[in-house]
Short mmCIF file of C-alpha atoms in Angstrom, two decimals:
data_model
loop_
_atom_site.label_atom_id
_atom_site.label_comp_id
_atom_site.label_asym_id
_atom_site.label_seq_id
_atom_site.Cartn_x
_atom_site.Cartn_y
_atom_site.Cartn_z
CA UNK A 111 -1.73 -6.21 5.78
CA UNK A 112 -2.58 -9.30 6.99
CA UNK A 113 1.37 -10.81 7.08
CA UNK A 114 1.46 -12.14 10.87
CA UNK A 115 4.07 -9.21 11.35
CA UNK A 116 1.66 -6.56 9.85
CA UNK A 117 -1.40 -7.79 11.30
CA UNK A 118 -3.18 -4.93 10.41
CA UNK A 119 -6.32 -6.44 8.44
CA UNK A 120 -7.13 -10.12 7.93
CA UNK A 121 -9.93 -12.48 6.66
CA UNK A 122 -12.49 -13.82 8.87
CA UNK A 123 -11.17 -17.30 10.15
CA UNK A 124 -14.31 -19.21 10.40
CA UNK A 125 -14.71 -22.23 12.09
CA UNK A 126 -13.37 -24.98 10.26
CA UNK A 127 -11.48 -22.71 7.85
CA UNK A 128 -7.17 -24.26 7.81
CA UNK A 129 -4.66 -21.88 7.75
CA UNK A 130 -1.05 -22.18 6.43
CA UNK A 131 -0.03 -25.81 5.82
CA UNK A 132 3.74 -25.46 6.85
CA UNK A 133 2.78 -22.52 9.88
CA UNK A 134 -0.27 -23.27 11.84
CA UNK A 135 -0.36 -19.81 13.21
CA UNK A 136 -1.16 -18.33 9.99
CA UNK A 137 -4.65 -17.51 8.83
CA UNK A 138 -3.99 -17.62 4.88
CA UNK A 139 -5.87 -14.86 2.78
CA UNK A 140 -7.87 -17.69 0.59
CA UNK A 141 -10.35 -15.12 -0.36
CA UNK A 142 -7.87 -12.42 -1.55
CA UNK A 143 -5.69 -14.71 -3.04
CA UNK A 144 -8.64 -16.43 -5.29
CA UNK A 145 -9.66 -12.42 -6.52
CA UNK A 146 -6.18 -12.29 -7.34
CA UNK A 147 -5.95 -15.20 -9.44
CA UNK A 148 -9.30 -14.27 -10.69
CA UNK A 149 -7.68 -10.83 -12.06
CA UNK A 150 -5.38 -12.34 -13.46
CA UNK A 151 -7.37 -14.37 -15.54
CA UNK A 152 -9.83 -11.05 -16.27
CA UNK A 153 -6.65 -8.65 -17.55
CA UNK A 154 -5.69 -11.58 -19.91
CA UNK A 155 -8.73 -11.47 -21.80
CA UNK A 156 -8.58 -7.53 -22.03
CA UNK A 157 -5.14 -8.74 -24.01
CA UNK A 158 -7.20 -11.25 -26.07
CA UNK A 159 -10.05 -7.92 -26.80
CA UNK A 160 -7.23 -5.67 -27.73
CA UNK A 161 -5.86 -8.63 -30.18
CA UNK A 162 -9.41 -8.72 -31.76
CA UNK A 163 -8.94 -4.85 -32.34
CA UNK A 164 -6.72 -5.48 -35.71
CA UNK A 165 -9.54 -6.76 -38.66
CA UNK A 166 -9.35 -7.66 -41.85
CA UNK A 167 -11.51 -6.33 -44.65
CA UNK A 168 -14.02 -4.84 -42.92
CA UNK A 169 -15.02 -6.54 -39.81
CA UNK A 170 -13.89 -10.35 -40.67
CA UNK A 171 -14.86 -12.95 -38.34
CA UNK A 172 -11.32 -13.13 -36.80
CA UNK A 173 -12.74 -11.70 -34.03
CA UNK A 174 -15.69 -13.55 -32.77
CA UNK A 175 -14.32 -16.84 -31.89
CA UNK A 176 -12.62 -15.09 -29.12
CA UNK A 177 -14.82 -12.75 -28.20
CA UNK A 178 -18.18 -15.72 -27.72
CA UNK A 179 -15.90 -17.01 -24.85
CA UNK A 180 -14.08 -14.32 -22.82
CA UNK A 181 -17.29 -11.72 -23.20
CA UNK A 182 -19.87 -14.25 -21.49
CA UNK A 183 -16.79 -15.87 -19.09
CA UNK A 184 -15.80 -12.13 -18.18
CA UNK A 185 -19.14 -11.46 -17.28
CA UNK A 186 -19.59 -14.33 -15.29
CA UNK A 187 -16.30 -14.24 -13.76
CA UNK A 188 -16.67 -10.63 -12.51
CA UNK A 189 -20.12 -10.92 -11.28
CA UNK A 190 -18.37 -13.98 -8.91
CA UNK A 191 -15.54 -11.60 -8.15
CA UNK A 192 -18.14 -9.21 -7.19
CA UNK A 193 -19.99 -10.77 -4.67
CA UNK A 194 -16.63 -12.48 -3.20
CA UNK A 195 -15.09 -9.12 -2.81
CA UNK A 196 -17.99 -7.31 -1.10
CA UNK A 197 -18.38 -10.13 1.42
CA UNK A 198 -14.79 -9.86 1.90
CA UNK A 199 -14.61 -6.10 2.63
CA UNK A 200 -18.06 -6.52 4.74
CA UNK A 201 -16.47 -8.83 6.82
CA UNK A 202 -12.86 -8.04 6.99
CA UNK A 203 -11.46 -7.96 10.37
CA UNK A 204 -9.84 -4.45 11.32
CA UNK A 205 -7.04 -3.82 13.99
CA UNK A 206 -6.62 -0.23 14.36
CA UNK A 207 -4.40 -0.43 17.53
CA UNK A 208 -1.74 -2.31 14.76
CA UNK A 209 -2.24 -0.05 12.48
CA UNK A 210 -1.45 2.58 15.00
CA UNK A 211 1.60 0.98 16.29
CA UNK A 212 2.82 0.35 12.80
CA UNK A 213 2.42 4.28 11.82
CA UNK A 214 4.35 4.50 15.42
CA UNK A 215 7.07 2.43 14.75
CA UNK A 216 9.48 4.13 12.42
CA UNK A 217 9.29 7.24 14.92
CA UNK A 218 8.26 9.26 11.88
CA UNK A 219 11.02 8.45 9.24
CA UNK A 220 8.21 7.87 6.80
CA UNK A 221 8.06 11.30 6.55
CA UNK A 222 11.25 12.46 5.74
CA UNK A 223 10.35 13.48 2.36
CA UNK A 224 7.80 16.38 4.26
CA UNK A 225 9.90 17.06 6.53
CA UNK A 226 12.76 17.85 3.05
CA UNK A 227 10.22 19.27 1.02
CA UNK A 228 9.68 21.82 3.71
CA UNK A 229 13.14 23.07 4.66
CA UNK A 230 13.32 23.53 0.31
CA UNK A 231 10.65 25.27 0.68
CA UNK A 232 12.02 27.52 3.98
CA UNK A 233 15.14 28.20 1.26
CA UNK A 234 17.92 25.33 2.21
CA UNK A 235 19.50 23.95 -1.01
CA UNK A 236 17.72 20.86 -2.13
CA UNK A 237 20.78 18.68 -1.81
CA UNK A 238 22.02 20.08 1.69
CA UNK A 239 18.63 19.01 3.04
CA UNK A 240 18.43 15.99 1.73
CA UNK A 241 21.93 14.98 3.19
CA UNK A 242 20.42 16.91 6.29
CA UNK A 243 17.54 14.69 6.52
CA UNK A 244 18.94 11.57 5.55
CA UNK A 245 21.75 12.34 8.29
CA UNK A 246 19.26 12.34 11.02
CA UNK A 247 16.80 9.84 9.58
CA UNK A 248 19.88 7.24 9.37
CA UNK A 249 21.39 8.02 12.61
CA UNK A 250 18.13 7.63 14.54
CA UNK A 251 17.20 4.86 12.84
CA UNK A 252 20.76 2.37 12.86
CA UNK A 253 21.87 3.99 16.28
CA UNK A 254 18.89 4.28 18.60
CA UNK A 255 19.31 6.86 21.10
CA UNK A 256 17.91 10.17 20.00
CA UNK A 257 14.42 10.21 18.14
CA UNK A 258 14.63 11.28 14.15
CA UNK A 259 12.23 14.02 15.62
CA UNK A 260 14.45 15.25 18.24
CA UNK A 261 17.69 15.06 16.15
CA UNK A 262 15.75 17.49 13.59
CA UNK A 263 15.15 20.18 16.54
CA UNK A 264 18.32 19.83 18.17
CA UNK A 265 19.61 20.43 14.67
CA UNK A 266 20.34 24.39 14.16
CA UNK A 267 20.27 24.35 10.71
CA UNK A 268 16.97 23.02 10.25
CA UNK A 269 15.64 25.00 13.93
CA UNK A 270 16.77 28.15 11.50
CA UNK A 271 13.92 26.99 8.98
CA UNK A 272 11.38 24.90 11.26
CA UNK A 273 10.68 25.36 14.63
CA UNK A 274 9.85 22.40 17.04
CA UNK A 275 5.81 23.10 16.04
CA UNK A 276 6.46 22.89 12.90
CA UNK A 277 8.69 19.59 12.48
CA UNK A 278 5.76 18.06 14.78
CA UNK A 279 3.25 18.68 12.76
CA UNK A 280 5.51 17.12 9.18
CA UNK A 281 5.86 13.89 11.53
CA UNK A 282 2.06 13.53 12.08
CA UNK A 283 0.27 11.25 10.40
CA UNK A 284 -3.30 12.66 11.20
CA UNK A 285 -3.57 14.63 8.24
CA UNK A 286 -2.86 12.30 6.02
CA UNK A 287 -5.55 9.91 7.27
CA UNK A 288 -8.06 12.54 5.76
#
């Protein structure tokens, strides 16, 4: 989300803070890339707990060597993740007018699946509508011209299932902002 071409959500750049060493128009995400890292390290010790899992005659020691360093480090490591992540979140800079115009700028292919789940479900073979959809979906996205919205209305074989109401409301994305 916060790629320079998503934009949509980024760290706070504070003052003094470097971005990118090779691109100095890019504000890295240090934060989210250390709770990566960080998670990393956290889902290999749940590998070294389910190791400890297999004992030998009746709860050897096996076990304990492992567990008196990634129990306490966990702990400690999670706690720090923790407090990193809910500064993060409580700070995180929002652009809802990108987030709009990314939603906006497929013209509503991302929805093709509705849109083919719905003429199924008006009675259209599952295989003619998806060569229906994906018709209109590539045409309006590799030729330009007419929207993947209006190709779908103009289309009489999918007007005979949805009417112009109803392929609006597939394409809109408010409902599934709930």
């Amino acid at each position: 989300l916060a790629r320079t071409e998503v934009r949509e959500a980024e760290e706070p750049f504070k003052k003094g803070n470097q971005g990118s060493s090779a691109m100095p128009h890019k504000r890295n995400p240090h934060e989210s890339e250390r709770l990566s890292g960080l998670a990393r390290l956290l889902r290999g010790y749940a590998v070294t707990a389910s190791e400890n899992v297999a004992l030998w005659h009746e709860r050897d020691i096996s076990h304990s060597s492992t567990e008196r360093v990634i129990f306490p480090d966990a702990c400690i490591v999670l706690d720090f993740m923790l407090g990193e992540i809910s500064e993060l979140i409580e700070n995180l800079v929002i652009y809802p007018e990108r987030m709009l115009a990314n939603l906006n700028l497929t013209g509503g292919l991302v929805f093709s699946q509705r849109v083919l789940l719905a003429l199924v479900d008006g009675g259209l073979d599952r295989q003619v509508a998806y060569k229906l959809v994906q018709k209109h979906a590539l045409a309006a996205w590799d030729e330009g011209g007419p929207s993947f919205r209006d190709r779908l209305v103009a289309d009489p074989d999918v007007a005979s299932i949805l009417d112009a109401a109803a392929v609006d409301a597939l394409l809109d994305y408010e409902d599934q902002l709930v």
